[in-house]
GROMACS .gro file of C-alpha atoms in nm:
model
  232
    1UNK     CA    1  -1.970   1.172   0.764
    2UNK     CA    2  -1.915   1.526   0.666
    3UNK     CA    3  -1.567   1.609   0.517
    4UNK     CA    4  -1.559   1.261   0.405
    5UNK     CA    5  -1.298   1.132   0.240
    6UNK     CA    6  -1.056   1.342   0.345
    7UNK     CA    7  -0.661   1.388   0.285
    8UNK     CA    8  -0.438   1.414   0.619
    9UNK     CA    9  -0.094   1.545   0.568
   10UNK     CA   10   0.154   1.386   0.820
   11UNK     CA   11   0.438   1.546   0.918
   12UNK     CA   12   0.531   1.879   0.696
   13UNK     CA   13   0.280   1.980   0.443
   14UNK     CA   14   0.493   2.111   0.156
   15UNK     CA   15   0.367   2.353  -0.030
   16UNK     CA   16   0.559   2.222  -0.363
   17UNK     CA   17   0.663   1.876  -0.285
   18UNK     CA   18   0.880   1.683  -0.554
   19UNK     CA   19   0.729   1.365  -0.462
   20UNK     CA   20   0.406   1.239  -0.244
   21UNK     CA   21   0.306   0.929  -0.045
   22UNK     CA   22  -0.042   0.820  -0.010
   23UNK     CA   23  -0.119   0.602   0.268
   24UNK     CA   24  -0.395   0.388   0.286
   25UNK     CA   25  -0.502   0.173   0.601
   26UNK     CA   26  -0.704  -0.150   0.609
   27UNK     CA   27  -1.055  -0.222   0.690
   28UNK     CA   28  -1.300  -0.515   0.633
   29UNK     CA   29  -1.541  -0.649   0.378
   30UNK     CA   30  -1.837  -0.481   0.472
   31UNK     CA   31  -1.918  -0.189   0.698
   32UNK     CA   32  -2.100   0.137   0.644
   33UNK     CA   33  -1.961   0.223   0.973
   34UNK     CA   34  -1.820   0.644   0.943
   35UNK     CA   35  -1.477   0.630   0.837
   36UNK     CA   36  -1.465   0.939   1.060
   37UNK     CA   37  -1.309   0.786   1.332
   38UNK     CA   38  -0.924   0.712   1.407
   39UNK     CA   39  -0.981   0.329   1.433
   40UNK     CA   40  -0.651   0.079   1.498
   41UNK     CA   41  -0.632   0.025   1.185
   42UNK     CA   42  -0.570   0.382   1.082
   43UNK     CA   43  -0.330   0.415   1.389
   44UNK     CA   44  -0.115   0.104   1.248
   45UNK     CA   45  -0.011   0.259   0.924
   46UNK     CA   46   0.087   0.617   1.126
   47UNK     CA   47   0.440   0.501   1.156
   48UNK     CA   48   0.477   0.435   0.784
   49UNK     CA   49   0.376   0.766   0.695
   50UNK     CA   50   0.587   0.973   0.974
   51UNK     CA   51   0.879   0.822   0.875
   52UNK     CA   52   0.838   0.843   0.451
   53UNK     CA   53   0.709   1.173   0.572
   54UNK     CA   54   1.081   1.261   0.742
   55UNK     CA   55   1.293   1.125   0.427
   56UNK     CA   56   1.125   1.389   0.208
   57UNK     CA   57   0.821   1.317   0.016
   58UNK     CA   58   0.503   1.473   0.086
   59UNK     CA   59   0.282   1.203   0.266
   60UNK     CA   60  -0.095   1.232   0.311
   61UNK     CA   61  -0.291   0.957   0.505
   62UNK     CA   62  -0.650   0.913   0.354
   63UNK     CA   63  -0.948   0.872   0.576
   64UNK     CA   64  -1.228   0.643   0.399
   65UNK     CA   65  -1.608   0.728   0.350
   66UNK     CA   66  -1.670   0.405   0.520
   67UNK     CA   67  -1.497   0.163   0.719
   68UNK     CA   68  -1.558  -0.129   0.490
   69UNK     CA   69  -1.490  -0.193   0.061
   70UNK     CA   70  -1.821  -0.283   0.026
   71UNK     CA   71  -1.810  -0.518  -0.304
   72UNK     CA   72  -1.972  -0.452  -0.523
   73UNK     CA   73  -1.893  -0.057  -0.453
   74UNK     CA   74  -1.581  -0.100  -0.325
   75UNK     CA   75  -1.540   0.209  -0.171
   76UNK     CA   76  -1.208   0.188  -0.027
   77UNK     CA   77  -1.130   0.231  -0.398
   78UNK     CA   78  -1.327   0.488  -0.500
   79UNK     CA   79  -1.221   0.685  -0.237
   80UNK     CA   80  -0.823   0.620  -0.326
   81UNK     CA   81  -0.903   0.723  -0.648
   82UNK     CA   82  -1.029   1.040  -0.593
   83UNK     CA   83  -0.749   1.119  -0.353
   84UNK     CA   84  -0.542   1.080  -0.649
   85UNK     CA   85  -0.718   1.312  -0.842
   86UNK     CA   86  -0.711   1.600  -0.536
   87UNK     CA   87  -0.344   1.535  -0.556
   88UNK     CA   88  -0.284   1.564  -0.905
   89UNK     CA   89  -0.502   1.886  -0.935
   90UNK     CA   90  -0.274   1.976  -0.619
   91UNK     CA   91   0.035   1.881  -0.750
   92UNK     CA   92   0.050   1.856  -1.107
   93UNK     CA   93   0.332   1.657  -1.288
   94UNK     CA   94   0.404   1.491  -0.905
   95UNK     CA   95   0.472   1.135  -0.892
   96UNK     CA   96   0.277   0.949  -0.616
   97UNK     CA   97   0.369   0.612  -0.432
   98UNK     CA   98   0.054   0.436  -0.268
   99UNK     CA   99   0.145   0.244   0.042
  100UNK     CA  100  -0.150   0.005   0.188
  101UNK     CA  101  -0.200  -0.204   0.402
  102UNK     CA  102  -0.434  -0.509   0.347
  103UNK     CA  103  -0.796  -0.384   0.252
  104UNK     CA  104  -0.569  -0.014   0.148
  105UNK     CA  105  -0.365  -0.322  -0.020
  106UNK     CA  106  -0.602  -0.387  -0.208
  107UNK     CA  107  -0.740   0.007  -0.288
  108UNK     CA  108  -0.380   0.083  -0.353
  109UNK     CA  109  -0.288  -0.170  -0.642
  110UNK     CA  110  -0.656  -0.104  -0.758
  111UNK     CA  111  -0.564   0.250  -0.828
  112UNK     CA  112  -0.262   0.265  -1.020
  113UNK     CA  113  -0.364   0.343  -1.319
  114UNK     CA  114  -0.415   0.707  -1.223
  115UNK     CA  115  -0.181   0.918  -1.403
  116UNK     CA  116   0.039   1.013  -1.124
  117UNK     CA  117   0.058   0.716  -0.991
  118UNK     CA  118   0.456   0.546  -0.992
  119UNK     CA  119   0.488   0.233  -0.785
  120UNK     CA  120   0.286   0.072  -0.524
  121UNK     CA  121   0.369  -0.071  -0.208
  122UNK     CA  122   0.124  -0.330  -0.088
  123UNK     CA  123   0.140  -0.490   0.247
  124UNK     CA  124  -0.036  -0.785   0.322
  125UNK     CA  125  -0.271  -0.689   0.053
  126UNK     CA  126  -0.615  -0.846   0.074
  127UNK     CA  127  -0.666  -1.023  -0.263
  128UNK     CA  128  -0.853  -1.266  -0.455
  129UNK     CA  129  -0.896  -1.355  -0.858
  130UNK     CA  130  -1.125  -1.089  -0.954
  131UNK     CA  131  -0.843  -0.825  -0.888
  132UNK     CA  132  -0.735  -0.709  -1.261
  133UNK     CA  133  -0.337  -0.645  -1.305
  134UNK     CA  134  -0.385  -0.402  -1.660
  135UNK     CA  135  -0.414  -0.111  -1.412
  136UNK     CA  136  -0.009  -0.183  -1.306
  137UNK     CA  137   0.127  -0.147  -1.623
  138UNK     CA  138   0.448   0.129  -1.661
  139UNK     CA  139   0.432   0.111  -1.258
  140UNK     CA  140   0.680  -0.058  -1.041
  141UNK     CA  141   0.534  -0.272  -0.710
  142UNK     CA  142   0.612  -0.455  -0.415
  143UNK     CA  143   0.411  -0.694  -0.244
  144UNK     CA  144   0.463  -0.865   0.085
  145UNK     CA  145   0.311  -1.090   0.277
  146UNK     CA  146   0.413  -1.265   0.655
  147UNK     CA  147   0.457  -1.677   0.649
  148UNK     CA  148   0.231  -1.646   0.943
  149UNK     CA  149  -0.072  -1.454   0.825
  150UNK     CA  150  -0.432  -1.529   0.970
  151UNK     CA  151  -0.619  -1.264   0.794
  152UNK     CA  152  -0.567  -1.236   0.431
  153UNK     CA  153  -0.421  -1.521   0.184
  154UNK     CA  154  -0.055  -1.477   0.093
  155UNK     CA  155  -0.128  -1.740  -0.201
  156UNK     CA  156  -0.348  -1.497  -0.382
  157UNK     CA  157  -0.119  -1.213  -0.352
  158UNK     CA  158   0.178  -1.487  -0.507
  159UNK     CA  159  -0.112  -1.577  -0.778
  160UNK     CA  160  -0.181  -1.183  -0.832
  161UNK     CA  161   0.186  -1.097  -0.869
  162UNK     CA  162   0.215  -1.415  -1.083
  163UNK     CA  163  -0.073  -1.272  -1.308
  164UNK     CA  164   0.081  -0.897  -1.319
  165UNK     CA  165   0.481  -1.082  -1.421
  166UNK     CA  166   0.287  -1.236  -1.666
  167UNK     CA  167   0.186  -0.924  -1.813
  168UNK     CA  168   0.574  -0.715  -1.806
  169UNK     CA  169   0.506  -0.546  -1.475
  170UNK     CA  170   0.780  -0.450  -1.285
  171UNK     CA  171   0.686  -0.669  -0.994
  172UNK     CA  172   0.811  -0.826  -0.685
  173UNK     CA  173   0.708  -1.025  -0.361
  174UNK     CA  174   0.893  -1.061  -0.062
  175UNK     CA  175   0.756  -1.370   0.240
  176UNK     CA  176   0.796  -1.202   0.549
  177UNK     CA  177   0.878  -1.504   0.812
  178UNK     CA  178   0.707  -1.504   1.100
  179UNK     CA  179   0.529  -1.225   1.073
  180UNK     CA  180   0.133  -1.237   1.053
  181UNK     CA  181  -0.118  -0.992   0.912
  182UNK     CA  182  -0.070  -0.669   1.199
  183UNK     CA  183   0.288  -0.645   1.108
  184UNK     CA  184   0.360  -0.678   1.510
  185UNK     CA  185   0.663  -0.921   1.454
  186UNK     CA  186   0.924  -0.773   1.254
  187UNK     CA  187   0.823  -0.436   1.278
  188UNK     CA  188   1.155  -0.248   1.153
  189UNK     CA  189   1.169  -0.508   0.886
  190UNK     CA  190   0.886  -0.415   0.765
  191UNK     CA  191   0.934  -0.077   0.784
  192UNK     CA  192   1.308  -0.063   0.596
  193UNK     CA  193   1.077  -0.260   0.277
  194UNK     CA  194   0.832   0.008   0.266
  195UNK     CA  195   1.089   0.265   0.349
  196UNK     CA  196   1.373   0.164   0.142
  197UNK     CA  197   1.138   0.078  -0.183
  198UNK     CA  198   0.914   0.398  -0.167
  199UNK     CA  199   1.244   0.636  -0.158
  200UNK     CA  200   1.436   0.428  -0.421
  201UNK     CA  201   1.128   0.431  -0.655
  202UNK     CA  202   1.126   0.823  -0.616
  203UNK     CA  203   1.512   0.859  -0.640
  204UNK     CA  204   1.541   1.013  -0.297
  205UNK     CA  205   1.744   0.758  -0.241
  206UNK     CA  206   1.958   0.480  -0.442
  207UNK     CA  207   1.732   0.199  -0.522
  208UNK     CA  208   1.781  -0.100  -0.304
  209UNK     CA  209   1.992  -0.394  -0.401
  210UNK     CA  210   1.768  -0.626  -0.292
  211UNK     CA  211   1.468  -0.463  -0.372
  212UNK     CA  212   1.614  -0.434  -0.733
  213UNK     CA  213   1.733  -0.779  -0.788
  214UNK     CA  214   1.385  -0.894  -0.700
  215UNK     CA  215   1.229  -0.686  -0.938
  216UNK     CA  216   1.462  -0.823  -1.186
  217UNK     CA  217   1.472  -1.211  -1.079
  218UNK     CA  218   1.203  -1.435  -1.274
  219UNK     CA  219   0.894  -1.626  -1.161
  220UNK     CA  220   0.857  -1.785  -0.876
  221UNK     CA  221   1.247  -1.712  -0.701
  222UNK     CA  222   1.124  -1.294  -0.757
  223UNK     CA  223   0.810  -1.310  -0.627
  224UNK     CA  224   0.880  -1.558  -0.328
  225UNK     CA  225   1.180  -1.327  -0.232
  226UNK     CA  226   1.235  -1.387   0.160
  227UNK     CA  227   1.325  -1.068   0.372
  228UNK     CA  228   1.588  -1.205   0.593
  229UNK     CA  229   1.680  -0.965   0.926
  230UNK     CA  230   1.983  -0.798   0.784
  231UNK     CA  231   1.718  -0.596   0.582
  232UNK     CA  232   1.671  -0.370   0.896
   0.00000   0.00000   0.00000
């Protein structure tokens, strides 16, 4: 495991970015299995980052201790959060997006509350009632989940996004029909989300009209947004 956890830069590393992605891939419950090695589920999330990583942020994937979160360690976690603080001793004053998917889902909205942190992206995020919100305050986020998911429960990311719109985050959900948990079906959809909040949350680009009127719609219709086709 030596080297481990490790930042990847994908695509260009800039020297002095303006902005930076961290990408975190899933995993499962439990596993001390190495993190070393390039499993599927690091592969999956490679798309994501080359393209953020060709619209002008700085994007880094991070490669886990272990392959598993490990309650009551949850390493995935710890591991996101001291990629953080490597990029913020990096890159002082840079604002960070974290993109994950499902257990990185769940590392991702886990560690906002780092200082650099801006908005989180959060794809089929694994979930479940012991996940706090407080961390999410000042920081804007998108969840989504597919109508057709096997893996992880899209009613505790609704209840989770419920809990953080409780609190004044700036939050929103979007159903992804017919889509399950590997984001296979609906691929570009999923990728114009991720692409078109990340770069609208960074000003790289103008903030998405129907990312935005989410954010801004009340409980339930914001956080039961669906993401019809046209979104490509």
């Amino acid at each position: 495991m030596s080297g481990l956890p490790r930042l990847e830069p994908v695509g260009r590393e800039q020297g002095a970015p303006s902005a930076l992605v961290l990408v975190l891939h899933g995993g499962r419950a439990h596993s001390r299995e190495s993190g070393d090695r390039k499993r599927l589920t690091y592969r999956r999330m490679l798309p994501f980052a080359r393209a953020l990583s060709r619209s002008g942020p700085g994007v880094y994937m991070l490669r886990y201790r272990y392959r598993g979160w490990n309650a009551p360690a949850k390493d995935a976690l710890r591991d996101a959060q001291w990629a953080l603080s490597e990029l913020a001793e990096r890159f002082p004053g840079v604002p960070v997006v974290l993109v994950g998917h499902s257990m990185g889902g769940r590392a991702a909205l886990g560690a906002a509350a780092s200082s650099n942190v801006v908005a989180v992206c959060a794809l089929a995020p694994w979930l479940d009632a012991s996940d706090p919100v407080v961390q999410l305050d000042g920081r804007t986020v998108l969840i989504a989940h597919g109508d057709r998911e096997r893996w992880t429960d899209p009613g505790e990311s609704y209840r989770y996004a419920v809990r953080a719109k409780e609190r004044g985050v700036a939050v929103c959900r979007f159903d992804v029909p017919g889509a399950g948990h590997f984001m296979l079906t609906r691929v570009a959809d999923w990728h114009a989300l991720t692409r078109r909040f990340v770069l609208g949350v960074l000003d790289i680009e103008p903030v998405d009209p129907v990312i935005a009127n989410a954010l801004h719609q009340p409980t339930p219709s914001g956080l039961r947004a669906v993401l019809h086709g046209a979104h490509t």
